mmCIF file of C-alpha atoms in Angstrom:
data_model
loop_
_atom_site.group_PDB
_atom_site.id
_atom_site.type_symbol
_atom_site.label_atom_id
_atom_site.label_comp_id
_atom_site.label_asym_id
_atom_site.label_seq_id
_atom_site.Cartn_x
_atom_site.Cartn_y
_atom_site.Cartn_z
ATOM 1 C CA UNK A 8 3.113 13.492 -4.095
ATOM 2 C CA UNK A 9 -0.342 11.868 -3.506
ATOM 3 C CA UNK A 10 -1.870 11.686 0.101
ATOM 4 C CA UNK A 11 -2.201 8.249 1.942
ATOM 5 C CA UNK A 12 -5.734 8.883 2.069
ATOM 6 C CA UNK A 13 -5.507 9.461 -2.603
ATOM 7 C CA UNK A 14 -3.343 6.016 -2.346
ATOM 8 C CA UNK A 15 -5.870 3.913 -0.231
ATOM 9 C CA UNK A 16 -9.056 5.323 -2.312
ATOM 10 C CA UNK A 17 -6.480 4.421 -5.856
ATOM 11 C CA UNK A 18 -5.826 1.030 -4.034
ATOM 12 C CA UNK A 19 -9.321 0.063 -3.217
ATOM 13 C CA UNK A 20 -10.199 1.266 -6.765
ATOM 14 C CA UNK A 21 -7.544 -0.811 -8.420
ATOM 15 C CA UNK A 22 -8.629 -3.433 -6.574
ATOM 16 C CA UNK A 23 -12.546 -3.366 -7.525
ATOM 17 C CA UNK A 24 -11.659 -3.444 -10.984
ATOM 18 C CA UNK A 25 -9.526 -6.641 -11.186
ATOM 19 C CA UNK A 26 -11.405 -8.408 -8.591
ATOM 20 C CA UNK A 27 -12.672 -11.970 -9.756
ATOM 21 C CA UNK A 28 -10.486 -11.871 -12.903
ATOM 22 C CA UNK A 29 -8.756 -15.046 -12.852
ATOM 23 C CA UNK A 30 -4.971 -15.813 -13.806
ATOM 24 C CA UNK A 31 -3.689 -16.110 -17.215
ATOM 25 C CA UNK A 32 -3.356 -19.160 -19.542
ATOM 26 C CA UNK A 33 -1.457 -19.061 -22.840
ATOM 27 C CA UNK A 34 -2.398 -22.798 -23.952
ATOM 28 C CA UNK A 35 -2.287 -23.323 -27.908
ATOM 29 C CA UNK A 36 -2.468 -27.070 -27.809
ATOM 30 C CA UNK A 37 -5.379 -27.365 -25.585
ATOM 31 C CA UNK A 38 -3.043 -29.095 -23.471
ATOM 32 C CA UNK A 39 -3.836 -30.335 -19.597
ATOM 33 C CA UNK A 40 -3.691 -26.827 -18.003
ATOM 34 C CA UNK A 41 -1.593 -28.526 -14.829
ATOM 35 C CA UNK A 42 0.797 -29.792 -17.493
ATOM 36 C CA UNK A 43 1.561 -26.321 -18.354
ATOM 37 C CA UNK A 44 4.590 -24.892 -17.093
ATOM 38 C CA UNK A 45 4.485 -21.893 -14.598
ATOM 39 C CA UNK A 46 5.419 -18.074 -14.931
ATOM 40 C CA UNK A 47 5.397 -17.007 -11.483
ATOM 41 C CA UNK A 48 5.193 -13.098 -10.395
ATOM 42 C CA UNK A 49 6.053 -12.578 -6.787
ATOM 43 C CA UNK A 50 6.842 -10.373 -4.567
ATOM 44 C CA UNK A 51 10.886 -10.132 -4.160
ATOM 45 C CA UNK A 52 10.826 -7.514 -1.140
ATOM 46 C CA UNK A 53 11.320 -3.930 -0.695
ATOM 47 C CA UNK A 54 9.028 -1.644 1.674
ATOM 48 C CA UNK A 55 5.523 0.243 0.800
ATOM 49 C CA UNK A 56 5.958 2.365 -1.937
ATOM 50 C CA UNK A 57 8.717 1.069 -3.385
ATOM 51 C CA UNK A 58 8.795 -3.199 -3.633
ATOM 52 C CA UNK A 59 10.480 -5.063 -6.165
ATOM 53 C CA UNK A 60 7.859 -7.338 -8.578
ATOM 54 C CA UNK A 61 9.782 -10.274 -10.442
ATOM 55 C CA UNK A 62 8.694 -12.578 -12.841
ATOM 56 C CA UNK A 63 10.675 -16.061 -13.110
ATOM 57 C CA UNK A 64 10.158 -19.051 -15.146
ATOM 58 C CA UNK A 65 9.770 -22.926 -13.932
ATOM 59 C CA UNK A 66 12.971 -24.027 -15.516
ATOM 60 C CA UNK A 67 14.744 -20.655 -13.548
ATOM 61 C CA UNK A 68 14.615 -17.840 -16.414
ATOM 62 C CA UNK A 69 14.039 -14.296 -15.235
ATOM 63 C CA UNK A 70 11.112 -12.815 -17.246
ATOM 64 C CA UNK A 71 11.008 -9.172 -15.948
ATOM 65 C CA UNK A 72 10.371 -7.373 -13.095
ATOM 66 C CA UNK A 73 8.377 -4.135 -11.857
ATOM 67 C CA UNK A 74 8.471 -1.802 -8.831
ATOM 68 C CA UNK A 75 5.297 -1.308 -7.624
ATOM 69 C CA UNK A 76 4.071 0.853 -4.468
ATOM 70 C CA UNK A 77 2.161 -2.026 -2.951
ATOM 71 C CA UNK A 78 1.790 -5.953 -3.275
ATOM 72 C CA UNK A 79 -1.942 -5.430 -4.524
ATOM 73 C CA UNK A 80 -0.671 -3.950 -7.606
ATOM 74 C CA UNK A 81 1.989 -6.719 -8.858
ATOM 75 C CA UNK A 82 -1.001 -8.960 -10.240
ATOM 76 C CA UNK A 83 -1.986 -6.544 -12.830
ATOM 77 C CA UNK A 84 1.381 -4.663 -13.168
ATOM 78 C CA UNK A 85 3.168 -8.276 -13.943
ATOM 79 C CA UNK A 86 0.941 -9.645 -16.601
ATOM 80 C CA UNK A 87 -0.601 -12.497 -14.031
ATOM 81 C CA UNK A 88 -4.565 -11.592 -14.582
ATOM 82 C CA UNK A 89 -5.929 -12.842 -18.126
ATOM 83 C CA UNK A 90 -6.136 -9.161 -19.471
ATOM 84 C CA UNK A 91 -3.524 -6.964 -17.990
ATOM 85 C CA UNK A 92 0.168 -6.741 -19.810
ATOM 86 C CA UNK A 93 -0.264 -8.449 -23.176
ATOM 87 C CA UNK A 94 3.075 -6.720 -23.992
ATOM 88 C CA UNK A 95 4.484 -8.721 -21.995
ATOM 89 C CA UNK A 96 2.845 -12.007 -22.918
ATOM 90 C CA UNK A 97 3.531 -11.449 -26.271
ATOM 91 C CA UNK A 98 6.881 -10.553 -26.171
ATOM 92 C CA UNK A 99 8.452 -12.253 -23.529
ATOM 93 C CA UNK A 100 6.304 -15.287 -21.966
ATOM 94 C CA UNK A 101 4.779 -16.668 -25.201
ATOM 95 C CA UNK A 102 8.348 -16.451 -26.766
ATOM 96 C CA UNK A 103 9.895 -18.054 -23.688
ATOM 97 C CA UNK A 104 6.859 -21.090 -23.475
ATOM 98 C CA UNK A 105 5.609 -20.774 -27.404
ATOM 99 C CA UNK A 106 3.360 -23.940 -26.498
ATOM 100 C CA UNK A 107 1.639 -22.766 -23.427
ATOM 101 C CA UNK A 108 2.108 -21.762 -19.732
ATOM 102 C CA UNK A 109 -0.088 -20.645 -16.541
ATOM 103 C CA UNK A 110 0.281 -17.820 -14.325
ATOM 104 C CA UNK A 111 1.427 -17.594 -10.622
ATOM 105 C CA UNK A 112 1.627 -14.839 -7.965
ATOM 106 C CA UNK A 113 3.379 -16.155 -4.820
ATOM 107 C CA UNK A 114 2.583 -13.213 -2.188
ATOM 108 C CA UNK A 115 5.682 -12.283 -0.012
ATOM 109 C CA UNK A 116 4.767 -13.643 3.076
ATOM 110 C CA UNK A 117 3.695 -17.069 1.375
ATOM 111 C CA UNK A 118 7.417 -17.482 -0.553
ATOM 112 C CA UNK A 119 9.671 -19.719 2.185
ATOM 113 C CA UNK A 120 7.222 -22.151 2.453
ATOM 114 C CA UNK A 121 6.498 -22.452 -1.629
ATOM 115 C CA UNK A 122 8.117 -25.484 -2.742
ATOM 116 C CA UNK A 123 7.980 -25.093 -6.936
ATOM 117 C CA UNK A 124 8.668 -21.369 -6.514
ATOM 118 C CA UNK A 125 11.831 -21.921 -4.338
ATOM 119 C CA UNK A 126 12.645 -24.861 -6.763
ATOM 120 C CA UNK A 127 12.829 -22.484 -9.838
ATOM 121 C CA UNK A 128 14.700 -19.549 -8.055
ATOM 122 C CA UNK A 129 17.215 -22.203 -6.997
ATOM 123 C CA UNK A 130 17.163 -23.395 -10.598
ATOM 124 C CA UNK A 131 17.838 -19.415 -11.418
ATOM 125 C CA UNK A 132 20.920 -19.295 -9.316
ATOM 126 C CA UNK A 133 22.561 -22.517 -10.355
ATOM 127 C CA UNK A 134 21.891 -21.236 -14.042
ATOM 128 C CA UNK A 135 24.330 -17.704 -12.546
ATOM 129 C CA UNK A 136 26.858 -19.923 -11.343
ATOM 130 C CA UNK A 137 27.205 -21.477 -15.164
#
């Protein structure tokens, strides 16, 4: 068990070394990067130390997911900065989009009011009821 005072100095350390790295593009075709479709990584809930990370496709396909401690982790821990998880854009997002895509993170208190986010989790649970 790590000390709050170990997490905040881990944090702050986790922090300086992503900072200024900018989201990832997977774009073969050179194609208009706002024609790309979006991956987006957000923050699904939970509480500190223990808050569910999900990654969902524009047309509504889940992509994975992650529990992280904190929100400031589920950038790197998702696969959204260029760099970080190229597991997972190799084997899942470039499968899903072969031809390209962009990264998103939607933060948790920015979801409700995030109109293509909301528009491909909706898409997500009308693709449940089929």
């Amino acid at each position: 068990m790590t000390t709050p005072a170990a997490a905040a100095l881990y944090e702050a350390q986790h922090v300086y070394a992503h900072e200024g790295r900018p989201v990832a593009i997977h774009n073969p075709r050179n194609a208009p990067i706002e024609s790309l479709p979006i991956i987006f990584g957000f923050n699904n809930g939970g509480s500190p130390g223990w808050m569910s990370a999900v990654l969902l496709a524009e047309d509504g396909t889940p992509l994975g997911g992650h529990l992280c401690s904190s929100e400031t982790y589920m950038l790197a821990d998702l696969g959204i900065l260029q760099g970080t998880r190229p597991d997972r854009h190799e084997n899942d997002f470039q499968k899903h989009y072969p031809d390209g895509y962009r990264m998103e993170f939607v933060g948790g208190e920015d979801i409700a009011g995030h109109e293509s986010l909301n528009a491909a989790i909706a898409r997500a649970n009308a693709n449940k009821e089929d």
